[in-house]
Each structure stands twice: as structure tokens, then as C-alpha cells.
PDB file of C-alpha atoms in Angstrom:
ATOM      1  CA  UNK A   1      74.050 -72.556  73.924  1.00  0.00           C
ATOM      2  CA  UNK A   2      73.720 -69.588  71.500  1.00  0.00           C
ATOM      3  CA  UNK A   3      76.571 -70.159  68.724  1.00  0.00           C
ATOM      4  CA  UNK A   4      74.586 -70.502  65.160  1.00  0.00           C
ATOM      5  CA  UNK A   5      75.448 -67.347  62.627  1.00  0.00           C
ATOM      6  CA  UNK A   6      78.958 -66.474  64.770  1.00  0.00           C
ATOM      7  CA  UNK A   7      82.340 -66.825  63.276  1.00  0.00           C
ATOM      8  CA  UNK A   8      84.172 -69.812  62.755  1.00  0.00           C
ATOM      9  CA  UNK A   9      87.940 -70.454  63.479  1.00  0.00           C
ATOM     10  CA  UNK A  10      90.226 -70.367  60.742  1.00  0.00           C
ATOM     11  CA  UNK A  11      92.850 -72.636  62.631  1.00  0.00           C
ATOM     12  CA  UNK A  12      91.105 -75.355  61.784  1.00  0.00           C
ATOM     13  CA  UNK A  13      92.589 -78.991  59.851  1.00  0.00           C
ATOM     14  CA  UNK A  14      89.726 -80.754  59.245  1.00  0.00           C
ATOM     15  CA  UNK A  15      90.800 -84.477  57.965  1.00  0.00           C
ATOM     16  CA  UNK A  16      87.621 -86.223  58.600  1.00  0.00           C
ATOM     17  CA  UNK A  17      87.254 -86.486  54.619  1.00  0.00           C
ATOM     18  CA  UNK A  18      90.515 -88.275  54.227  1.00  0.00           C
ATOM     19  CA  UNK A  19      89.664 -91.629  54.942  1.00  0.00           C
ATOM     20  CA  UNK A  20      91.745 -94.009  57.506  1.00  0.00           C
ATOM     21  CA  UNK A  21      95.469 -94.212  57.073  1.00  0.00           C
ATOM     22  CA  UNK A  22      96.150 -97.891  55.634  1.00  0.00           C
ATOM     23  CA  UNK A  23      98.248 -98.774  58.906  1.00  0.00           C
ATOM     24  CA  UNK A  24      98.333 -97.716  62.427  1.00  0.00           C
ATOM     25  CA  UNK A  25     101.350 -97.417  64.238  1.00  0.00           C
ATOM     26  CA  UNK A  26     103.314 -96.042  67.192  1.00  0.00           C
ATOM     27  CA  UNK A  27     102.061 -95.536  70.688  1.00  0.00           C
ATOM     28  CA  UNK A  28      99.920 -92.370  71.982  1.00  0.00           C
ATOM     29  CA  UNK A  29     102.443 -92.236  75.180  1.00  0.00           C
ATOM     30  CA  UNK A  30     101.758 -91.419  78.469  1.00  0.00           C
ATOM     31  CA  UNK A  31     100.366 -88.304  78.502  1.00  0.00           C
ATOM     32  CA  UNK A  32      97.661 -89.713  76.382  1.00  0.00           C
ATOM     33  CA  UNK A  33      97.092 -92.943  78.160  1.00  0.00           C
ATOM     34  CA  UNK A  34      96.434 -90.553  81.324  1.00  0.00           C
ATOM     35  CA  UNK A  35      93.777 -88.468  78.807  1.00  0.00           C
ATOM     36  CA  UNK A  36      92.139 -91.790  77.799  1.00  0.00           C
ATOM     37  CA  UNK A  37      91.869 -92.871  81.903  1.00  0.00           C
ATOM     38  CA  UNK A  38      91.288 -90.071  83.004  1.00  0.00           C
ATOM     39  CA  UNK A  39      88.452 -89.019  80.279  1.00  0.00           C
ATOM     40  CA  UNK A  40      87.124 -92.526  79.351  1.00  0.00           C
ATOM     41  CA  UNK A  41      87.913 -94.315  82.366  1.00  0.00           C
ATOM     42  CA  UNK A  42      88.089 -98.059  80.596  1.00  0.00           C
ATOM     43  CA  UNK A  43      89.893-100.128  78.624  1.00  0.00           C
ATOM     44  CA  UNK A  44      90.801 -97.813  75.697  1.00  0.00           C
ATOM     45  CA  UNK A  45      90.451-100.792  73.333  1.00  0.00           C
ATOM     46  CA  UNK A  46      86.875-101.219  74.640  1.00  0.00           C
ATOM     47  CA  UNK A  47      85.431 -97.732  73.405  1.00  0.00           C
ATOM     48  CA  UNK A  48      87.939 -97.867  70.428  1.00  0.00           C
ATOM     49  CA  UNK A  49      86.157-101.006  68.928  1.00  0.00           C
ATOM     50  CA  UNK A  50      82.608 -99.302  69.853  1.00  0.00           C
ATOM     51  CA  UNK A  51      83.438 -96.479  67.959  1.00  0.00           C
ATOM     52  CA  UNK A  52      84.182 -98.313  65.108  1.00  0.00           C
ATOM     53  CA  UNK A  53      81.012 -99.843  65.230  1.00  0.00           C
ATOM     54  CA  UNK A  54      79.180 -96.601  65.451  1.00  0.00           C
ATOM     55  CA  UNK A  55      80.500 -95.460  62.292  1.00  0.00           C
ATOM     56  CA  UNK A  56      81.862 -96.704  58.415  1.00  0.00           C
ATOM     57  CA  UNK A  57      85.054 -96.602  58.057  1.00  0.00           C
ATOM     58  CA  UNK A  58      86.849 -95.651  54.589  1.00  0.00           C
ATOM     59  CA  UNK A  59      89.065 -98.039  52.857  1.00  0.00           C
ATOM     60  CA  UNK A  60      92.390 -96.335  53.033  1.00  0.00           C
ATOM     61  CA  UNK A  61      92.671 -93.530  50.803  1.00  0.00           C
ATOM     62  CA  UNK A  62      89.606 -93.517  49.897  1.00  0.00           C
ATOM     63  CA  UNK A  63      87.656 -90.203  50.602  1.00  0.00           C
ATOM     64  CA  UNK A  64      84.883 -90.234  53.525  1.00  0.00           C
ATOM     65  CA  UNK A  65      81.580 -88.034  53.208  1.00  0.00           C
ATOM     66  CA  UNK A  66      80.573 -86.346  56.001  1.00  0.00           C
ATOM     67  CA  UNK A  67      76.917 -86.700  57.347  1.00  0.00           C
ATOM     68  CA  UNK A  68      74.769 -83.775  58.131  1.00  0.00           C
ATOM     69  CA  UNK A  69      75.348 -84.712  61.701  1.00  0.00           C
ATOM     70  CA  UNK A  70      78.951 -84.065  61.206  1.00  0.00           C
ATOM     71  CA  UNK A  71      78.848 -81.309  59.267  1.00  0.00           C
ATOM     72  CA  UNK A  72      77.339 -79.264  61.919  1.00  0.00           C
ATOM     73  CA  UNK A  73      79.112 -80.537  65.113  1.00  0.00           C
ATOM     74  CA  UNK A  74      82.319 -79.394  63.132  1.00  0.00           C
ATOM     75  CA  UNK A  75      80.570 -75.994  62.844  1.00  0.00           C
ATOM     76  CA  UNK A  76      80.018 -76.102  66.404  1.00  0.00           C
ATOM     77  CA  UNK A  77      83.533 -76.915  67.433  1.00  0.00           C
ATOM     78  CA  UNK A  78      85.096 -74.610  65.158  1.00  0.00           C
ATOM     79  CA  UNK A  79      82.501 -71.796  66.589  1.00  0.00           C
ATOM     80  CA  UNK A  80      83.748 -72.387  69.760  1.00  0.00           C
ATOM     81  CA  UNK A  81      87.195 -72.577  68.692  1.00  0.00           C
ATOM     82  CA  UNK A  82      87.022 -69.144  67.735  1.00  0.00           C
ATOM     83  CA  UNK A  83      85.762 -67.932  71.203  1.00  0.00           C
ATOM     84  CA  UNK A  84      88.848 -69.489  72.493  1.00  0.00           C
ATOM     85  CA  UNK A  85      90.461 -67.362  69.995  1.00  0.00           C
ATOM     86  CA  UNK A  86      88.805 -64.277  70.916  1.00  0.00           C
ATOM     87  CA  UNK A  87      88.756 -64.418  74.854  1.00  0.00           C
ATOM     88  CA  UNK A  88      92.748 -65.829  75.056  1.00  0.00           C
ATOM     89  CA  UNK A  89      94.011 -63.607  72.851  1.00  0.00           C
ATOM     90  CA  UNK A  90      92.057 -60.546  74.672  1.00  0.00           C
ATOM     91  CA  UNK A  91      93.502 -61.666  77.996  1.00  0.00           C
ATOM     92  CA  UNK A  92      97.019 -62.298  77.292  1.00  0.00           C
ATOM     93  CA  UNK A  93      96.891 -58.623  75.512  1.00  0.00           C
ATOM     94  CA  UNK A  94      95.348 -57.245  79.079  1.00  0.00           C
ATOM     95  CA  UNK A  95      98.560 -59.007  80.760  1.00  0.00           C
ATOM     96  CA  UNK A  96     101.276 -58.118  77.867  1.00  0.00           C
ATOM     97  CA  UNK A  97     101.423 -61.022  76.222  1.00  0.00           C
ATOM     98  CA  UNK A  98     100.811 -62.327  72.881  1.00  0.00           C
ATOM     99  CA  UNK A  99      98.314 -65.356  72.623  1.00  0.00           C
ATOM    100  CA  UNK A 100      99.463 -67.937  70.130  1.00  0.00           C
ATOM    101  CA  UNK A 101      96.723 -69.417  69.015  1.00  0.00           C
ATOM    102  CA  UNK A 102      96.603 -73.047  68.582  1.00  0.00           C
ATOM    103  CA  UNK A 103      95.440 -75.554  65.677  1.00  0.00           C
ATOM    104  CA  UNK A 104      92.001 -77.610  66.060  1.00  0.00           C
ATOM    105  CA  UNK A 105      92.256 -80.985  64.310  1.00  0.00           C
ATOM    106  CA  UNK A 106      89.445 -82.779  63.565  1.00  0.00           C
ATOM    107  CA  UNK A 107      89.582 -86.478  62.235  1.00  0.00           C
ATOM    108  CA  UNK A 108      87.753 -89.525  62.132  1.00  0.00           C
ATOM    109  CA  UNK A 109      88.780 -93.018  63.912  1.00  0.00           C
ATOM    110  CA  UNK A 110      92.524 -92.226  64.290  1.00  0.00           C
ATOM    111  CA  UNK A 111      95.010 -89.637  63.734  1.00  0.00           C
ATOM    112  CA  UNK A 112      98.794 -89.243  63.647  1.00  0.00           C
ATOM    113  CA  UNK A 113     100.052 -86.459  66.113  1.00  0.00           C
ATOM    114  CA  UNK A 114     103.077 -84.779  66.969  1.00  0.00           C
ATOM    115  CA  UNK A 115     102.208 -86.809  70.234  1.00  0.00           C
ATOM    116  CA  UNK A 116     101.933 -90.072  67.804  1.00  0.00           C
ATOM    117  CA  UNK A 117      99.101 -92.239  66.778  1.00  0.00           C
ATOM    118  CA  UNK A 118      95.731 -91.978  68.368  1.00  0.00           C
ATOM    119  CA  UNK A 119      92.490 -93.228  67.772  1.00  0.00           C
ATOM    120  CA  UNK A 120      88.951 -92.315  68.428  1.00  0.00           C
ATOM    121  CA  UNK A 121      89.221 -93.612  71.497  1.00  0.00           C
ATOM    122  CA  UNK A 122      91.316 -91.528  73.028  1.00  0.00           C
ATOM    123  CA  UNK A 123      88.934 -88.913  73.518  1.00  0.00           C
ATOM    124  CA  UNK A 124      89.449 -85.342  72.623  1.00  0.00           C
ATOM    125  CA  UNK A 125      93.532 -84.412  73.801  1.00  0.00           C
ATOM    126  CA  UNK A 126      96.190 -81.418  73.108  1.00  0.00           C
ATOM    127  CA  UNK A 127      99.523 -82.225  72.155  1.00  0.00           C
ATOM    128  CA  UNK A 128     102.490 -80.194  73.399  1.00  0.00           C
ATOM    129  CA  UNK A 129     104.402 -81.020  70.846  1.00  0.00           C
ATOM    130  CA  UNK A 130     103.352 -79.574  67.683  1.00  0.00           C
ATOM    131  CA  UNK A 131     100.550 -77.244  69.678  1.00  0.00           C
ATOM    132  CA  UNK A 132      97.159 -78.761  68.018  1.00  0.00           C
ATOM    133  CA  UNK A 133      93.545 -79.711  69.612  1.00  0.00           C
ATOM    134  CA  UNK A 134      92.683 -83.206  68.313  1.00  0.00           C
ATOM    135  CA  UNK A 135      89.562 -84.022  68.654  1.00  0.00           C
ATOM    136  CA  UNK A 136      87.280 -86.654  67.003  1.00  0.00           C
ATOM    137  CA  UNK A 137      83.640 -85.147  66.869  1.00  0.00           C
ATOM    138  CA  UNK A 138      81.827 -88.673  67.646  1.00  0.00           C
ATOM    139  CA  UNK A 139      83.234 -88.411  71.279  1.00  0.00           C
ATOM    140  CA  UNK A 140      80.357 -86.130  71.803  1.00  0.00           C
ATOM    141  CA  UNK A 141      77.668 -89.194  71.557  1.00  0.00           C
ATOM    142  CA  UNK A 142      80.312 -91.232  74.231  1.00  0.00           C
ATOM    143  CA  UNK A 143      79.997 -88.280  76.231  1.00  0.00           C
ATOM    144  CA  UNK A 144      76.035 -88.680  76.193  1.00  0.00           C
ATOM    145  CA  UNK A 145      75.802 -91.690  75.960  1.00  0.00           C
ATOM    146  CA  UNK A 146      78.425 -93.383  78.341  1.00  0.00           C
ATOM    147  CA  UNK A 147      79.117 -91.144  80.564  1.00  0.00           C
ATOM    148  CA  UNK A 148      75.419 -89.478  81.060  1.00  0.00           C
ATOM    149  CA  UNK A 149      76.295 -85.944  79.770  1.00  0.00           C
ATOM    150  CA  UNK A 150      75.056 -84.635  76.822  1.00  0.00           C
ATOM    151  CA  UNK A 151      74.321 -80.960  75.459  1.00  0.00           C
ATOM    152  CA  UNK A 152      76.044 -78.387  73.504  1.00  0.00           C
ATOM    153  CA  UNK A 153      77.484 -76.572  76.412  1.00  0.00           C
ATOM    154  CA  UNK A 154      79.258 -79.741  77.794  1.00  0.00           C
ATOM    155  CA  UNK A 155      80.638 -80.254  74.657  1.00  0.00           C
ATOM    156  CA  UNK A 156      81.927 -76.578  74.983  1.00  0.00           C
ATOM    157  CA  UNK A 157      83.399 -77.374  78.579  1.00  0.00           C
ATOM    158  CA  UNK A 158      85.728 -80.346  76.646  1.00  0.00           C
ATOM    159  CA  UNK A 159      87.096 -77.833  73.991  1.00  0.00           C
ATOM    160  CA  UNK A 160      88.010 -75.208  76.294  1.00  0.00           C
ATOM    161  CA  UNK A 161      89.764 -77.629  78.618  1.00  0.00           C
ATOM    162  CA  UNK A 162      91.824 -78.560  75.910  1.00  0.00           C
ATOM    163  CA  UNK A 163      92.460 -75.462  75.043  1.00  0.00           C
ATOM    164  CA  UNK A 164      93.500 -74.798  78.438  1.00  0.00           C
ATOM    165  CA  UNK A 165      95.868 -76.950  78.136  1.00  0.00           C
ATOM    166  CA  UNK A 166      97.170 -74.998  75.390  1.00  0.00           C
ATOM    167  CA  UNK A 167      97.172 -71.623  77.825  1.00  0.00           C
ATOM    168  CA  UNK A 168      99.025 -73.859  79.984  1.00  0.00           C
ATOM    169  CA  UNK A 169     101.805 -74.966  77.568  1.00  0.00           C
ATOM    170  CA  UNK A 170     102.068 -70.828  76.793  1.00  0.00           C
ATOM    171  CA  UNK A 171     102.265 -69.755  80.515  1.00  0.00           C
ATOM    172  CA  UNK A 172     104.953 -72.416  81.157  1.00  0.00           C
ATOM    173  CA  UNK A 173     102.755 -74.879  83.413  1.00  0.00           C
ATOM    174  CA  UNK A 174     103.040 -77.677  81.313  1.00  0.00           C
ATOM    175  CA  UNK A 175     107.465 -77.713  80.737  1.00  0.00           C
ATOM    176  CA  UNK A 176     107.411 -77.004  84.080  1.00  0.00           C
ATOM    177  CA  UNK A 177     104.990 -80.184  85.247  1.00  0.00           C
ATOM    178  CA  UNK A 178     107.667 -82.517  82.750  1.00  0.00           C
ATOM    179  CA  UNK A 179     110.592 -81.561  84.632  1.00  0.00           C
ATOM    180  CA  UNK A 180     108.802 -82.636  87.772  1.00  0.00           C
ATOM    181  CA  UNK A 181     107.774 -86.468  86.215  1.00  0.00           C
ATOM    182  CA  UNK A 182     111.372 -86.754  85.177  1.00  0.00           C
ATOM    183  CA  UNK A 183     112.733 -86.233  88.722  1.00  0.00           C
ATOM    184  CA  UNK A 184     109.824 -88.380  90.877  1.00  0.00           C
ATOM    185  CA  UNK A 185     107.868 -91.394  91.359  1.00  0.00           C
ATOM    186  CA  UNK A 186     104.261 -91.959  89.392  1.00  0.00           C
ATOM    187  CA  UNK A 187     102.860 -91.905  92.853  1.00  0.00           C
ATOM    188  CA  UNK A 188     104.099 -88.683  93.256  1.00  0.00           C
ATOM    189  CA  UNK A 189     103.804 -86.992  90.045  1.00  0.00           C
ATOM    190  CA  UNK A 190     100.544 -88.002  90.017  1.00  0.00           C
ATOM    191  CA  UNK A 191      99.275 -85.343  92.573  1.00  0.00           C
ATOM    192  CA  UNK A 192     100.932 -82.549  89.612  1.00  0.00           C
ATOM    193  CA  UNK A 193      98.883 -84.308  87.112  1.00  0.00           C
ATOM    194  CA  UNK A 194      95.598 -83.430  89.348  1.00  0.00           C
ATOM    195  CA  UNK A 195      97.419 -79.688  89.432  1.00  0.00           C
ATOM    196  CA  UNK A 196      97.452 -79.356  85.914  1.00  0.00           C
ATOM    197  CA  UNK A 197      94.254 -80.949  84.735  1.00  0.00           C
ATOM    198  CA  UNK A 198      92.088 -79.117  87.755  1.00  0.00           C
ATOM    199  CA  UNK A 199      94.228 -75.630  85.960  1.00  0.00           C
ATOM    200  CA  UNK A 200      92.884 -76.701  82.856  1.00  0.00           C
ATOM    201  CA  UNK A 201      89.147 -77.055  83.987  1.00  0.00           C
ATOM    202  CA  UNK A 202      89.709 -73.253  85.624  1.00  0.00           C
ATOM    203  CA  UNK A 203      91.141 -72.024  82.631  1.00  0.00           C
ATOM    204  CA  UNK A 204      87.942 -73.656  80.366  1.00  0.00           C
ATOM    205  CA  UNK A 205      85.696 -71.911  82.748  1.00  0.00           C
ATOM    206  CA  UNK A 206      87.433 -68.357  82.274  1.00  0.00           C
ATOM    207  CA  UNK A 207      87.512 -68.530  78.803  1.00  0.00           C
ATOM    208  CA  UNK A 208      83.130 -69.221  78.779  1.00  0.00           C
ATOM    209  CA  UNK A 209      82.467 -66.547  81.351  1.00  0.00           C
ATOM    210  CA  UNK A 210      84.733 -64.147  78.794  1.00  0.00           C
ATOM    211  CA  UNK A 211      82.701 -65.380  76.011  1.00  0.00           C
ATOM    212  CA  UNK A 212      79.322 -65.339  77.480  1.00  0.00           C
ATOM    213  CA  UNK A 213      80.579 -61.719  78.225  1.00  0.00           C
ATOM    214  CA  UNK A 214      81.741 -60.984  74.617  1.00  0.00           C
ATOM    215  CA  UNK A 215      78.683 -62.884  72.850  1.00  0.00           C
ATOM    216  CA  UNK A 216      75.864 -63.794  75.050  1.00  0.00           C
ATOM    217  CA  UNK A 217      75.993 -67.473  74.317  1.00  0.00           C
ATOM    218  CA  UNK A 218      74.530 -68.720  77.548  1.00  0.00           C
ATOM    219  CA  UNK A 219      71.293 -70.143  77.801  1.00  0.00           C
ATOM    220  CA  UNK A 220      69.071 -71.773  80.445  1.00  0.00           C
ATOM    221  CA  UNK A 221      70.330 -75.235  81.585  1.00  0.00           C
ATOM    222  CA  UNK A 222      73.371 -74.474  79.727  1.00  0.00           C
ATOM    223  CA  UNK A 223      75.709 -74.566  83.493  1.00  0.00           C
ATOM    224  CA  UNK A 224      73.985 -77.287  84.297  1.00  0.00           C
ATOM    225  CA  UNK A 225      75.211 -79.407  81.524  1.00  0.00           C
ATOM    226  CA  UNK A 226      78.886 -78.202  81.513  1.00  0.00           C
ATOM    227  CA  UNK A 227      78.675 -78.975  85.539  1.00  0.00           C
ATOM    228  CA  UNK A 228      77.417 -82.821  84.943  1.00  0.00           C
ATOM    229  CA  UNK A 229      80.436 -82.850  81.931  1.00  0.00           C
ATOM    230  CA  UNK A 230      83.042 -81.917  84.768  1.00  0.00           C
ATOM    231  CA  UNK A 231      81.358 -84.333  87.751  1.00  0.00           C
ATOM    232  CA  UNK A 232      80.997 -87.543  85.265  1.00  0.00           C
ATOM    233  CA  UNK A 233      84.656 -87.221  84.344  1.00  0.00           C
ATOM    234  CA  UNK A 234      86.229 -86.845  88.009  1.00  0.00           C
ATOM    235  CA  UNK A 235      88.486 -89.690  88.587  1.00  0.00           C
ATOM    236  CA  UNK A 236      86.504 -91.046  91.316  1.00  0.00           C
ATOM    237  CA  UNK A 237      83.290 -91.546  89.534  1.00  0.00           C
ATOM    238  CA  UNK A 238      85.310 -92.990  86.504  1.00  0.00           C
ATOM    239  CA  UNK A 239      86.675 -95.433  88.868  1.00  0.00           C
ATOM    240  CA  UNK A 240      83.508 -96.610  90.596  1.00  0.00           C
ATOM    241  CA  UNK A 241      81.846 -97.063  87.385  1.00  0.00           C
ATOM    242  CA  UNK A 242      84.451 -99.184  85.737  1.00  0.00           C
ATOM    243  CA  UNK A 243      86.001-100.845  89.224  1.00  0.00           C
ATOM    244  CA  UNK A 244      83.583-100.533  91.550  1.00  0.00           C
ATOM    245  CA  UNK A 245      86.482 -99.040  93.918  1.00  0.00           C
ATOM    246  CA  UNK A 246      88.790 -95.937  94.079  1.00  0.00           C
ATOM    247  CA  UNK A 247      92.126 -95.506  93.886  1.00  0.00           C
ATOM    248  CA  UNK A 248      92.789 -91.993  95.188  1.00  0.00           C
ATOM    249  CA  UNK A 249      97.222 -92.595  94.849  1.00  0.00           C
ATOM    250  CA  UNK A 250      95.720 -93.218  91.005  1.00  0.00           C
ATOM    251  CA  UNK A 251      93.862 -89.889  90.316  1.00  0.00           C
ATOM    252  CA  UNK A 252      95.494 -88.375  87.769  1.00  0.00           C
ATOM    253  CA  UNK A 253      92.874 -85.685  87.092  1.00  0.00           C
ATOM    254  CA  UNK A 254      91.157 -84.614  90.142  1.00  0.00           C
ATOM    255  CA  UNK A 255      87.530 -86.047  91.598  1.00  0.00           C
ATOM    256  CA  UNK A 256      84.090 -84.874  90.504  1.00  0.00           C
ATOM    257  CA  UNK A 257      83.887 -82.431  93.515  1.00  0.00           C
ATOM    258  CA  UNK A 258      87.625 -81.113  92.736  1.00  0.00           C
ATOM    259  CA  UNK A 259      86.601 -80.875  88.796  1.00  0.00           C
ATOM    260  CA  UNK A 260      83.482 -79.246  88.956  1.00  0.00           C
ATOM    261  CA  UNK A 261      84.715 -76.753  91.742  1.00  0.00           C
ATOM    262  CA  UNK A 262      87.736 -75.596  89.949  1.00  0.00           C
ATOM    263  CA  UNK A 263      85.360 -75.478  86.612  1.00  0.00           C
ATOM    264  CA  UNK A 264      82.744 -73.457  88.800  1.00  0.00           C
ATOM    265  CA  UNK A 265      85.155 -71.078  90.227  1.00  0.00           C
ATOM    266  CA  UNK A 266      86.785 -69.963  86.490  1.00  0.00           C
ATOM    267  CA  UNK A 267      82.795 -69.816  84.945  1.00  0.00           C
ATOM    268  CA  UNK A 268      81.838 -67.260  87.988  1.00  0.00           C
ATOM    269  CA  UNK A 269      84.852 -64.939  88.657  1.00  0.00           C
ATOM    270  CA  UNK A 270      86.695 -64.846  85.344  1.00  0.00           C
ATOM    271  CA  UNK A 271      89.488 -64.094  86.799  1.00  0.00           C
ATOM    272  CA  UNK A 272      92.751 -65.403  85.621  1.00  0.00           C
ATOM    273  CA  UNK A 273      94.707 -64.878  89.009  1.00  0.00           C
ATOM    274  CA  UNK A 274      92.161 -66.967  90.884  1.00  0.00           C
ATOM    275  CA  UNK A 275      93.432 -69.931  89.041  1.00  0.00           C
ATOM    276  CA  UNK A 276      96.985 -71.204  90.824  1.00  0.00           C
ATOM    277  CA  UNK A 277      96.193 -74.484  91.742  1.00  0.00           C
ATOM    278  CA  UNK A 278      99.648 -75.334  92.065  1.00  0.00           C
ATOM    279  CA  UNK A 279     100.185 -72.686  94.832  1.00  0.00           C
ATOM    280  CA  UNK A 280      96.951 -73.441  96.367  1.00  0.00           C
ATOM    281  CA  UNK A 281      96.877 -74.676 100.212  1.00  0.00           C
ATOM    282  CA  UNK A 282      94.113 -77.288  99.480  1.00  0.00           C
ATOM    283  CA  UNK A 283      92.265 -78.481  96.165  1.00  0.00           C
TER     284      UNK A 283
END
């Protein structure tokens, strides 16, 4: 993926240098529970404990220095932060709307949300609440590692889902999904979960085709690696890998097949009104 020498987001909190908070507290709530199955497909306490092992932690309050390694995936997020930035706020303008753009957090081991606490563990997520990306940059070796998809481009395909989430919270998709878990059973809601999260994968493939359109960051093998990003997170492969079974009342997110067709269908067309999973006959 082409994104060295390109701008860099502004909307950007970057408290990986603050060191860990001297107490953790609070829950992540459901939504995030749902991010952390659906993403990591585990015990979140599992991959929270590896990821401490993968990296030092501060002593609280004490200062953390970044490693070259760091230093540039941060680049790289906040590079492709500011596509986001670029291809939303062109297409809301094209359909008379204003794009407000939302706030990329990066941190280190855990982070306090408008959502509440959350650690490394729970994988990248967007909160509703206070409108901010949070994502902890050392996901991207879990990716690779433990869930057999690594590359730049994949890494890409998580950011812009997130972000989609963001487009989704703007457009009214997401209010309108949290009426519907207040009024019906898990069972139930669950199949608007899959809605919203197969939206989201649409929505991250519009915004690449717009920015491969705007600056030409696609390379070879590039697809390829966003593709295996969107098929090792489907909730049936998750399953099988840590059960051995499936679940499919469980899937909150949508199978590999669902997830990399949705993804597929946003990266080719690019266009916005192909994306209404909600009204669509079949998924």
C-alpha cells in the first residue's frame, strides 16, 4: 500500500506516551464485548495477558517511549485516517451533508472511553458515545500473527471499518440499531448486529476505492490482504478456531463469505447506495 510522504490526520490523540493509568476500572459493555468476539474470537482475558507479554508496560505515570516500530505504524494509521477524512467528507458534500469527522485515539494496553475502560485486548473499536476510533497499534501483530492476516492494506481494511462505524453513527444506523436491542431478544437483535457490522465492512470498502481514486495507494497483493483480513474475522471461522463448532443464532458480525462479500462489493463499485444491508432481501 502506497501511503509514505501523504498527509497525516490532525484528529489524532495519541496517548501511547502516557504510561498505564495506576487502576483499571469499569466494564467495556456490550457493544464492546461483541467487538472483542466478534474481532478476537476468545477469551478476551487470554489475548489481554499476551499482549502484555509482548510489550513493557510503564509504571503508572511514568512516561513510555515509543519504539521505531511504533512510531511508524502510528504514521500509518494516522495516514489512513486522513483518507477517511478526505473521501467521507467528499461524499457527504456530493449528498448535502456535512461529514463530522471523528477522533483517532491511539493508546497502549488500556484506555478509558466514553464507552468505559478497555484494554488492548479489545481490539481496535468506535465508541458512539464521545465519537473517537480507539485503537491500540500492537493489534496489528494479533492480526498477523493469530489470526493469519498480515499487511499494510489489512490493517487499512480495520481502520476504515471503524470508521464506518462512525458514517454509521452520522447517517443514523447506529441510534436506530439501539432502539431495536432495547425492544427484542439477543437472539433476535443479533441478526441487526450482522446488519450493522456487514454496513460497516461496505462502508470501509467505499471509502479505499475513493482513496485509491484520490491517491493511487493500491498496490499488487494489496486486495488480497484486505480480503484474508475480512474472511479470518467472519464469525464462523472465529468460532471453529476457538470451538471447533458454530453457532450461527450467535453471529453477531456476519461469516467470512458475508464479510468479505459486503467488503468486496464497497472496494469495486464505490457506490454509497449499493450499501443497505438492512433493506437487503438476503445477506
Amino acid at each position: 500500500m502506497r501511503w509514505k510522504g501523504r498527509r497525516q490526520s490532525e484528529n489524532v490523540e495519541d496517548r501511547r506516551t502516557m504510561g498505564r493509568p495506576a487502576a483499571v476500572g469499569g466494564g467495556i459493555g456490550i457493544v464492546l464485548i461483541a467487538i472483542v468476539i466478534g474481532l478476537l474470537g476468545g477469551n478476551p482475558q487470554q489475548f489481554l495477558q499476551q499482549a502484555r507479554q509482548n510489550q513493557p508496560a510503564a509504571a503508572p505515570g511514568q512516561a513510555a517511549e515509543l519504539t521505531p516500530a511504533e512510531k511508524e505504524a502510528g504514521e500509518f494509521v494516522s495516514t489512513v485516517f486522513a483518507d477517511t477524512e478526505d473521501v467521507w467528507t467528499r461524499l457527504f458534500a456530493e449528498n448535502d451533508m456535512q461529514y463530522r469527522k471523528p477522533t483517532l485515539v491511539l493508546f497502549k494496553d488500556q484506555v478509558r472511553s466514553g464507552c468505559g475502560m478497555a484494554s488492548s485486548g479489545t481490539g481496535p473499536f468506535y465508541c458512539p458515545a464521545d465519537q473517537k476510533v480507539y485503537l491500540d497499534t500492537s493489534f496489528f501483530s494479533q492480526l498477523a500473527r493469530q489470526l493469519g492476516a498480515p499487511g499494510d492494506f489489512a490493517q487499512a481494511y480495520v481502520v476504515a471499518h471503524e470508521v464506518g462505524h462512525h458514517v454509521q453513527k452520522l447517517l443514523g444506523y447506529t441510534d436506530q440499531v439501539d432502539r431495536i436491542r432495547q425492544q427484542v431478544p439477543e437472539v433476535e437483535y443479533n441478526k441487526y448486529s450482522v446488519k450493522l457490522e456487514l454496513q460497516a465492512d461496505f462502508f470501509a470498502g467505499v471509502m479505499l476505492h475513493h482513496a485509491d481514486r484520490m491517491h493511487n495507494i493500491i498496490e499488487r497483493g494489496d486486495i488480497e490482504e484486505a480480503l484474508t483480513a475480512a474472511q479470518a474475522i467472519g464469525d464462523d471461522t472465529l468460532q471453529r478456531r476457538s470451538k471447533g463448532y458454530v453457532q450461527p443464532e450467535t453471529f453477531n458480525h456476519g461469516t467470512s463469505a458475508q464479510r468479505v462479500e459486503w467488503f468486496s462489493k464497497g472496494l469495486k463499485t464505490g457506490d454509497l447506495s449499493q450499501g443497505d444491508t438492512f433493506g437487503a432481501a438476503s445477506l
